[in-house]
Short mmCIF file of C-alpha atoms in Angstrom, two decimals:
data_model
loop_
_atom_site.label_atom_id
_atom_site.label_comp_id
_atom_site.label_asym_id
_atom_site.label_seq_id
_atom_site.Cartn_x
_atom_site.Cartn_y
_atom_site.Cartn_z
CA MET A 158 -55.35 254.84 12.38
CA GLN A 159 -56.28 251.08 11.61
CA ILE A 160 -59.35 251.76 9.67
CA ASP A 161 -57.89 254.23 7.22
CA ASP A 162 -54.99 251.72 6.25
CA LYS A 163 -57.33 248.94 5.80
CA TRP A 164 -59.44 250.91 3.37
CA ARG A 165 -56.23 252.28 1.62
CA LEU A 166 -54.37 248.76 1.36
CA ASN A 167 -58.26 247.45 0.23
CA ARG A 168 -58.19 250.12 -2.86
CA LYS A 169 -54.52 249.31 -3.80
CA LYS A 170 -55.16 245.30 -3.59
CA ASN A 171 -58.40 246.09 -6.03
CA GLU A 172 -56.51 248.40 -8.33
CA PHE A 173 -53.30 245.61 -8.40
CA ALA A 174 -56.18 242.81 -9.27
CA ARG A 175 -57.06 244.75 -12.21
CA SER A 176 -53.46 245.08 -13.48
CA CYS A 177 -53.16 241.35 -13.76
CA PRO A 178 -51.30 240.47 -17.03
CA GLY A 179 -53.75 238.15 -18.23
CA LEU A 180 -56.80 240.22 -17.81
CA LEU A 181 -58.63 241.08 -21.05
CA THR A 182 -61.23 244.05 -20.78
CA SER A 183 -63.09 243.68 -23.54
CA LEU A 184 -64.75 241.11 -26.13
CA GLU A 185 -62.71 242.37 -29.08
CA GLU A 186 -59.71 241.73 -27.07
CA ALA A 187 -60.19 238.15 -26.88
CA GLU A 188 -61.06 237.87 -30.46
CA GLY A 189 -59.21 234.92 -32.32
CA LYS A 190 -58.40 233.16 -28.55
CA THR A 191 -59.04 229.80 -28.07
CA VAL A 192 -61.69 229.32 -25.14
CA GLU A 193 -60.21 226.61 -22.40
CA LYS A 194 -62.76 226.81 -19.92
CA VAL A 195 -66.10 228.88 -18.74
CA ILE A 196 -66.54 229.25 -14.96
CA PRO A 197 -69.43 230.79 -13.55
CA LEU A 198 -69.08 233.50 -10.90
CA SER A 199 -71.44 233.83 -7.81
CA LYS A 200 -72.78 236.84 -9.00
CA GLN A 201 -75.75 235.55 -11.21
CA GLY A 202 -74.92 235.58 -15.09
CA ASP A 203 -71.48 236.54 -14.63
CA SER A 204 -68.45 234.18 -15.71
CA VAL A 205 -64.78 234.01 -16.55
CA ILE A 206 -63.38 232.66 -19.59
CA LEU A 207 -60.22 231.05 -19.59
CA PHE A 208 -58.17 231.18 -22.81
CA LYS A 209 -55.37 229.21 -23.97
CA GLY A 210 -52.12 231.11 -22.80
CA GLY A 211 -53.46 232.22 -19.60
CA SER A 212 -55.50 235.28 -20.40
CA PHE A 213 -58.89 235.85 -19.53
CA LEU A 214 -62.18 237.49 -19.67
CA ILE A 215 -64.83 238.38 -16.96
CA VAL A 216 -68.34 238.84 -18.67
CA GLY A 217 -71.60 239.55 -17.21
CA PHE A 218 -74.35 241.97 -17.32
CA GLY A 219 -72.61 244.59 -15.64
CA ALA A 220 -69.33 246.38 -14.97
CA VAL A 221 -66.71 243.99 -13.57
CA MET A 222 -66.27 245.22 -9.97
CA PRO A 223 -63.62 244.41 -7.56
CA PRO A 224 -65.34 241.34 -5.97
CA GLU A 225 -66.06 239.78 -9.04
CA LEU A 226 -62.60 240.33 -10.47
CA LEU A 227 -61.17 238.55 -6.99
CA GLU A 228 -63.73 235.73 -7.23
CA GLY A 229 -62.67 235.31 -10.98
CA LEU A 230 -58.88 235.38 -9.88
CA ASN A 231 -59.09 232.85 -7.26
CA LEU A 232 -61.19 230.47 -9.28
CA LEU A 233 -58.67 230.74 -12.21
CA ARG A 234 -55.61 230.43 -9.89
CA THR A 235 -54.99 226.36 -10.45
CA PHE A 236 -55.17 227.14 -13.78
CA ILE A 237 -52.85 230.58 -14.11
CA GLU A 238 -51.04 230.84 -11.31
CA PRO A 239 -48.26 228.94 -12.98
CA VAL A 240 -48.33 231.82 -15.93
CA TYR A 241 -48.33 234.61 -13.40
CA PRO A 242 -47.04 233.39 -10.06
CA ASP A 243 -45.24 236.83 -9.19
CA PHE A 244 -48.86 238.36 -9.43
CA TYR A 245 -50.41 235.71 -7.26
CA ARG A 246 -47.65 236.15 -4.73
CA GLU A 247 -48.26 239.85 -4.37
CA LEU A 248 -51.91 239.37 -4.21
CA ASP A 249 -51.54 236.84 -1.73
CA ARG A 250 -49.73 239.40 0.35
CA MET A 251 -51.88 241.92 -0.22
CA ALA A 252 -55.09 239.81 1.18
CA SER A 253 -53.15 238.76 3.90
CA GLU A 254 -52.26 242.30 5.10
CA ASP A 255 -55.94 243.22 4.48
CA ARG A 256 -57.22 240.59 6.52
CA GLU A 257 -54.71 241.77 9.60
CA LEU A 258 -55.77 245.40 8.99
CA SER A 259 -59.38 244.27 8.95
CA ARG A 260 -58.84 242.16 12.56
CA LEU A 261 -56.98 245.18 13.84
CA ALA A 262 -59.64 247.53 12.61
CA LYS A 263 -62.38 245.58 14.38
CA LEU A 264 -60.63 245.69 17.65
CA GLU A 265 -60.12 249.71 17.03
CA ASN A 266 -64.16 250.00 16.44
CA ILE A 267 -64.68 247.78 19.55
CA LEU A 268 -62.58 249.64 21.89
CA GLY A 269 -63.72 253.13 20.61
CA ALA A 270 -67.37 252.02 21.50
CA ILE A 271 -66.41 251.32 24.61
CA ARG A 272 -64.56 254.64 25.23
CA ASN A 273 -67.34 256.43 23.75
CA ASN A 274 -70.11 254.57 26.15
CA ALA A 275 -68.11 254.44 29.38
CA LYS A 276 -68.95 257.67 30.59
CA ASN A 277 -72.61 257.04 29.97
CA LEU A 278 -72.92 253.50 31.15
CA PRO A 279 -71.32 252.99 34.43
CA GLU A 280 -71.90 249.56 34.86
CA LEU A 281 -70.10 249.05 31.58
CA LYS A 282 -66.46 248.61 33.27
CA GLU A 283 -67.98 245.95 35.58
CA ALA A 284 -69.90 243.95 32.63
CA LEU A 285 -66.39 244.04 30.53
CA ARG A 286 -64.70 242.78 33.64
CA LYS A 287 -67.18 239.81 34.38
CA ALA A 288 -67.24 239.14 30.18
CA LEU A 289 -63.22 239.03 30.39
CA LEU A 290 -63.63 236.45 33.32
CA ASP A 291 -66.06 234.69 31.47
CA LEU A 292 -63.92 234.32 28.27
CA GLU A 293 -60.65 233.53 30.02
CA SER A 294 -62.79 230.67 31.97
CA GLY A 295 -64.53 229.31 28.61
CA ALA A 296 -67.77 230.14 29.96
CA PHE A 297 -68.41 232.59 27.73
CA GLU A 298 -71.69 232.39 25.71
CA PRO A 299 -72.50 234.23 22.89
CA GLN A 300 -75.35 236.60 23.71
CA CYS A 301 -76.44 237.45 19.98
CA GLN A 302 -78.19 234.02 18.99
CA THR A 303 -81.67 233.69 18.34
CA PRO A 304 -83.94 230.73 18.45
CA SER A 305 -83.61 230.28 14.63
CA THR A 306 -79.61 230.85 14.50
CA LYS A 307 -76.83 228.37 15.03
CA PRO A 308 -73.33 229.63 16.11
CA SER A 309 -71.78 227.95 13.10
CA GLU A 310 -73.69 230.33 10.94
CA PHE A 311 -71.60 233.01 12.37
CA SER A 312 -68.25 231.66 12.11
CA GLY A 313 -65.70 231.98 9.71
CA ASP A 314 -65.20 235.19 7.48
CA PRO A 315 -68.14 235.77 5.22
CA GLY A 316 -65.62 238.07 2.78
CA LYS A 317 -62.98 235.61 2.44
CA GLN A 318 -62.98 233.40 -0.83
CA LYS A 319 -62.79 229.75 -0.83
CA LYS A 320 -59.99 228.22 -2.61
#
């Protein structure tokens, strides 16, 4: 099942991120190290501190969660990828596989919704045929827009981190 595979890989990717060789887990481990750069994270109050030699520490008000760790690794990439190239190569492979499994899980969810509703909505089959024809002809218009939204607000992958 694609959804189970996606969550299993996501957990594995998060565990792998926590194993980054340069990641320090406490301020005590940073004692005596020279700070090279402090980079704020998107979560208010959290930052990544990069030390000379490629080690780093994520600091903030709470426990470091996977989204902050992955964001920090992405922000530090240009600085520490040369020090840990194998780590980033594997993280990139996992992220790529995660995106593909997410895509397949969406497909599985859509098809499941169609199957689960086909019996109770006899007009669904004809509506699907029409929607597919519209898609193929280029005449498809998104139906979920409201007057205050623009199509560009919905484009892209909100979970994908910027490089």
